[in-house]
Short mmCIF file of N, CA and C in Angstrom, two decimals:
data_model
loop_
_atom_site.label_atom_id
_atom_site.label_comp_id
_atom_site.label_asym_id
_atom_site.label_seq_id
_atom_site.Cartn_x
_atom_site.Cartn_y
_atom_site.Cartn_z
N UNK A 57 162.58 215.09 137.11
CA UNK A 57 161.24 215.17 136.57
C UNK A 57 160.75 216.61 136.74
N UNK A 58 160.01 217.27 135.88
CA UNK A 58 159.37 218.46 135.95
C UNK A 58 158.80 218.83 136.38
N UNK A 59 158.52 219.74 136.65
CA UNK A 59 156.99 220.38 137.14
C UNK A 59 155.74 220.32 136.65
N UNK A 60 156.05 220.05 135.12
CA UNK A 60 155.19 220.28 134.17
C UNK A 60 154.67 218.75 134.19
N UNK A 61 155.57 218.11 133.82
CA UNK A 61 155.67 216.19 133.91
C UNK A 61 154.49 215.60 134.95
N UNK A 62 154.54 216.20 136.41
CA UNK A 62 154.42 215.55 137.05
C UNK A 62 152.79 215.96 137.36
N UNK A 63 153.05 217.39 136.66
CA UNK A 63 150.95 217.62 136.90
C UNK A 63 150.24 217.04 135.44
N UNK A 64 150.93 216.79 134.71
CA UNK A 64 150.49 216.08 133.45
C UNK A 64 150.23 214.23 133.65
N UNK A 65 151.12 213.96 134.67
CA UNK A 65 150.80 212.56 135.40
C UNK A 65 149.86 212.40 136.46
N UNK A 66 149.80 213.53 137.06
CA UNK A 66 148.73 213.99 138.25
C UNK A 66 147.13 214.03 137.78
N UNK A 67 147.07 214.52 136.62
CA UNK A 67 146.18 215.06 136.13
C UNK A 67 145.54 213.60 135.45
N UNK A 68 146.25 212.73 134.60
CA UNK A 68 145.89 211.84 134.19
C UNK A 68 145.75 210.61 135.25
N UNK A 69 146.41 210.82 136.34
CA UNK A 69 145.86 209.74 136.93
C UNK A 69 144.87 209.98 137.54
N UNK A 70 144.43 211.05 138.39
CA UNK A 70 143.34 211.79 138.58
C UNK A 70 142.19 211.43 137.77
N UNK A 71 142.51 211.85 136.85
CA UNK A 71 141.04 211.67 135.83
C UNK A 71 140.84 210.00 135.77
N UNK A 72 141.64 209.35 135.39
CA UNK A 72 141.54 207.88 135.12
C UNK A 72 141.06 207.48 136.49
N UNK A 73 141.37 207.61 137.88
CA UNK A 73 140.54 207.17 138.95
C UNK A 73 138.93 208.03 138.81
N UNK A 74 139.11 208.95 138.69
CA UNK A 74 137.52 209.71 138.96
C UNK A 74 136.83 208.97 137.92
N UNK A 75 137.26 208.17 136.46
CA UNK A 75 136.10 208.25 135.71
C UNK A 75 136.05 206.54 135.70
N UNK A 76 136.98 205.95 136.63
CA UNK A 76 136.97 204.37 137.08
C UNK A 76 135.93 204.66 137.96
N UNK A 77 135.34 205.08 139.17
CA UNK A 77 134.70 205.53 140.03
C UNK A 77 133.01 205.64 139.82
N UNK A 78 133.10 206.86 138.73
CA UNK A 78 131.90 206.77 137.97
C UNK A 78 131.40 205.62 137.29
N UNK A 79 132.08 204.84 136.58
CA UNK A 79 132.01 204.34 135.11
C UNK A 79 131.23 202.82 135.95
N UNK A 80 131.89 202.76 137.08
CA UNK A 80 131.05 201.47 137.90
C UNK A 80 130.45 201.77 138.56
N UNK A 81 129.71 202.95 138.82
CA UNK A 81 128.47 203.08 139.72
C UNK A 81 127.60 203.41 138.49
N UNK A 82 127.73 203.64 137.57
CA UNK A 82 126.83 203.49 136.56
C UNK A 82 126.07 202.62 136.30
N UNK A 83 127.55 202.07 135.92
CA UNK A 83 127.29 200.40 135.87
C UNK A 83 126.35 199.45 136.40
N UNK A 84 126.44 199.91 137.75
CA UNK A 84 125.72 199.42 138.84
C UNK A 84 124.74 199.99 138.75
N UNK A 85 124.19 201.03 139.04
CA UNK A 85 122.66 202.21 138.84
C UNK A 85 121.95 200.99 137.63
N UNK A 86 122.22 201.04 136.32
CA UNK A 86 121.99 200.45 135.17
C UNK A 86 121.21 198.99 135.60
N UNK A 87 122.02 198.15 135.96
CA UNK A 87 122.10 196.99 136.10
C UNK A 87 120.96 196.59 137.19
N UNK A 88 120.75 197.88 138.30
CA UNK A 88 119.40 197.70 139.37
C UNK A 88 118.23 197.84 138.86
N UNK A 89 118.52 199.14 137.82
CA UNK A 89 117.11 199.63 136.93
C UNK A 89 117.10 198.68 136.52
N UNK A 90 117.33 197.92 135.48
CA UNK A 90 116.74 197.16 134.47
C UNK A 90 116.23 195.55 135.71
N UNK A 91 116.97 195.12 136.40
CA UNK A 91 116.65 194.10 136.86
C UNK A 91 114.97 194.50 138.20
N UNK A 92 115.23 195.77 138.38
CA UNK A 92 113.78 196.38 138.42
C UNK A 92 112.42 196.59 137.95
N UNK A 93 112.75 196.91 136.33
CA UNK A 93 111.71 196.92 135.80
C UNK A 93 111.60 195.57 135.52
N UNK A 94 112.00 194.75 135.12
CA UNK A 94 111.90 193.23 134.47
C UNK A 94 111.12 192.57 135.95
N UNK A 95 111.29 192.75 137.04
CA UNK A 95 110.43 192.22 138.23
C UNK A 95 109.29 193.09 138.17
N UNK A 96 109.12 194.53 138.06
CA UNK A 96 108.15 195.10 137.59
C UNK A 96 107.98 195.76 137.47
N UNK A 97 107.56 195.69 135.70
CA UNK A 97 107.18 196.41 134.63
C UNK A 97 106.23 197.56 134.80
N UNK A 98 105.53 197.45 135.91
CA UNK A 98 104.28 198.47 136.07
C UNK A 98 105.00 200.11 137.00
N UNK A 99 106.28 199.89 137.59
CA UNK A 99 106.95 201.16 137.90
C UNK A 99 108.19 201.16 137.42
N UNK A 100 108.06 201.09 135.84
CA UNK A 100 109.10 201.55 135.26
C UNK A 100 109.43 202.89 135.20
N UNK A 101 107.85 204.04 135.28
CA UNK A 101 108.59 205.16 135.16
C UNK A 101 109.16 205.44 136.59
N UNK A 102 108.88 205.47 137.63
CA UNK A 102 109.20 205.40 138.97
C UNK A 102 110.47 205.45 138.79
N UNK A 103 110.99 203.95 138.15
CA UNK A 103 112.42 203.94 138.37
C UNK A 103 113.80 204.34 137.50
N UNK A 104 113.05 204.72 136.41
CA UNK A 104 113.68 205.58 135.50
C UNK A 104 113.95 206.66 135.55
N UNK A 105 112.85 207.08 136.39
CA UNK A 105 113.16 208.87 136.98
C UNK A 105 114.29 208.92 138.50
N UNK A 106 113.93 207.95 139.01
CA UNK A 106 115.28 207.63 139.75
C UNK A 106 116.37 207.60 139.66
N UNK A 107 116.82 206.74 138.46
CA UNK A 107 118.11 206.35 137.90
C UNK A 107 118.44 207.58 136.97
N UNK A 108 117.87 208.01 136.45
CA UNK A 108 118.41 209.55 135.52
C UNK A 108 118.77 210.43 136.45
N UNK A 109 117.97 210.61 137.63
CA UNK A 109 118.81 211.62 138.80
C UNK A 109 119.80 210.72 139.68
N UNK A 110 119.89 209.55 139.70
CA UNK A 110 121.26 209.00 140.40
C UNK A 110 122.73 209.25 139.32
N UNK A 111 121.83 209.15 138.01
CA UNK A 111 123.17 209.32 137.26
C UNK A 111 123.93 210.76 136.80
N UNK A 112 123.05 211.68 136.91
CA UNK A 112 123.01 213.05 136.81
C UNK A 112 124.18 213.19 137.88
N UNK A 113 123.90 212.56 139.55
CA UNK A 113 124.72 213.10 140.62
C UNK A 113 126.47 211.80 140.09
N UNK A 114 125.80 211.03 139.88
CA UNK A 114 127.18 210.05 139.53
C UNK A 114 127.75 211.01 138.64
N UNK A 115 127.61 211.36 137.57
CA UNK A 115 127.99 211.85 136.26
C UNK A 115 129.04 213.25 137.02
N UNK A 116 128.26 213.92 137.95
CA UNK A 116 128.60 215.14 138.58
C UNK A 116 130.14 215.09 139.46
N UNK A 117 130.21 213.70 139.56
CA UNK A 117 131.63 213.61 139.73
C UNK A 117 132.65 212.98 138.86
N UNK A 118 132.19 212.75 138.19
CA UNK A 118 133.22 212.68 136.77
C UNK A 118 133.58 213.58 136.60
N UNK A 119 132.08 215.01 135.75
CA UNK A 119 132.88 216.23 135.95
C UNK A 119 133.59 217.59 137.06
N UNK A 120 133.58 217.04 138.59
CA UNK A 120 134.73 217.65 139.03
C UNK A 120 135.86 216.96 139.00
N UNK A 121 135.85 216.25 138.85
CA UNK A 121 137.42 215.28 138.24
C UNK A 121 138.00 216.40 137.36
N UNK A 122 137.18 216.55 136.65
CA UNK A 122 137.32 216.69 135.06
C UNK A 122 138.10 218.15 134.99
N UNK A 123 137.22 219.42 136.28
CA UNK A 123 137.83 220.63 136.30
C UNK A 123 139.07 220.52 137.41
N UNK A 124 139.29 219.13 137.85
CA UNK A 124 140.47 219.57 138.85
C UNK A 124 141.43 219.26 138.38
N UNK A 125 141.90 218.27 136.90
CA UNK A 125 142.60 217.92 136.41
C UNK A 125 143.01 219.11 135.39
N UNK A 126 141.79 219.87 135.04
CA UNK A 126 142.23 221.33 133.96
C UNK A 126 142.79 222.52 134.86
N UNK A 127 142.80 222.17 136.38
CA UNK A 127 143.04 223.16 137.17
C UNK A 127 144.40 223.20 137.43
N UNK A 128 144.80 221.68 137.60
CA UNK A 128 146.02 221.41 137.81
C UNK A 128 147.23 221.41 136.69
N UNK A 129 146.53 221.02 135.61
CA UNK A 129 147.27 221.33 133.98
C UNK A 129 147.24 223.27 134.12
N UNK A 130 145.98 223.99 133.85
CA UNK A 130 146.40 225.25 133.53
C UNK A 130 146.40 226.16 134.21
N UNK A 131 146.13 225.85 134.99
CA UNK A 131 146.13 227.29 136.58
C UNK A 131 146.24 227.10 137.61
N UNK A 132 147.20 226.22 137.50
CA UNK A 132 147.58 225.65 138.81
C UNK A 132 148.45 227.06 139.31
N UNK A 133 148.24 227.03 140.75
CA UNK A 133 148.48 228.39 141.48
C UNK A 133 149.39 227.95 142.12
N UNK A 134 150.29 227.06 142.24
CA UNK A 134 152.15 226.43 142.49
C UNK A 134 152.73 226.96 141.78
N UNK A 135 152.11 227.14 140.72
CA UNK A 135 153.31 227.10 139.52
C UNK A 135 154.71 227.70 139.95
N UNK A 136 154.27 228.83 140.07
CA UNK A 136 155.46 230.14 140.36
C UNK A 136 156.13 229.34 140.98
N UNK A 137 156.13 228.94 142.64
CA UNK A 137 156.76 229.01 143.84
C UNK A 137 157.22 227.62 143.20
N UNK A 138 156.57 226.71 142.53
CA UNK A 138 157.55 224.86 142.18
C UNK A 138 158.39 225.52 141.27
N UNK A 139 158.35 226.35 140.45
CA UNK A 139 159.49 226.67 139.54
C UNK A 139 160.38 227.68 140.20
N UNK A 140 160.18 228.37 140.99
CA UNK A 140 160.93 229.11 141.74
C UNK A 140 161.93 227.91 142.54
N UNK A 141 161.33 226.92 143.01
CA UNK A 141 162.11 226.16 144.14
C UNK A 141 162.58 225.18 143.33
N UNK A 142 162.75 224.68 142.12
CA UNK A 142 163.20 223.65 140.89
C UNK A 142 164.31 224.73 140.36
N UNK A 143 164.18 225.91 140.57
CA UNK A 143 165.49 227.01 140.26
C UNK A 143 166.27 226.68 141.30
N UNK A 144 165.87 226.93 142.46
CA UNK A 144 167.11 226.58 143.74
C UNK A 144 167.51 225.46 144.08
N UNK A 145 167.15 224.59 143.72
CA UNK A 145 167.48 223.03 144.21
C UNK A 145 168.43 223.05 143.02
N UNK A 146 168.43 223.21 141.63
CA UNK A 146 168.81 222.92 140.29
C UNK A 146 170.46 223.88 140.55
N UNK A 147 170.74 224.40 141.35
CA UNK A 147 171.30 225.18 141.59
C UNK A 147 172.58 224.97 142.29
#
């Protein structure tokens, strides 16, 4: 398996956990607001301004997922030394 292979599997599984992670605390955030306002209606904005900054910080880890998976695809700073040492083992 490659070098290349295996940060391209890294990367995608990476991302697919970080945005499993998010995608149900959303979920959840969502599901408190609304069953909030429906008990009551009179601090809806209260809790709307809540939930837009819970999701702002939820959201905020989706996207470092997001740059560690582009970090590991394009600038990953191994590179050299895994292809250097995939030369000597191959060898």
């Amino acid at each position: 398996m490659s070098f290349f292979t295996m940060c391209v599997l890294a990367a995608g599984i990476g991302m697919a956990l970080g945005t499993l992670g998010t995608g149900i605390g959303q979920g959840l955030a969502v599901k408190s607001a609304v069953e909030g306002v429906s008990r009551n209606p009179g601090a809806s904005g209260k809790i709307l301004t809540t939930m837009m900054i819970g999701l702002a910080m939820i959201e905020s880890l989706a996207i470092y997922a997001l740059v560690v998976c582009l970090i590991i695809l394009f600038a990953n700073p191994y590179k050299d030394i895994a292809l250097k040492l995939a030369e000597t083992v191959a060898k």
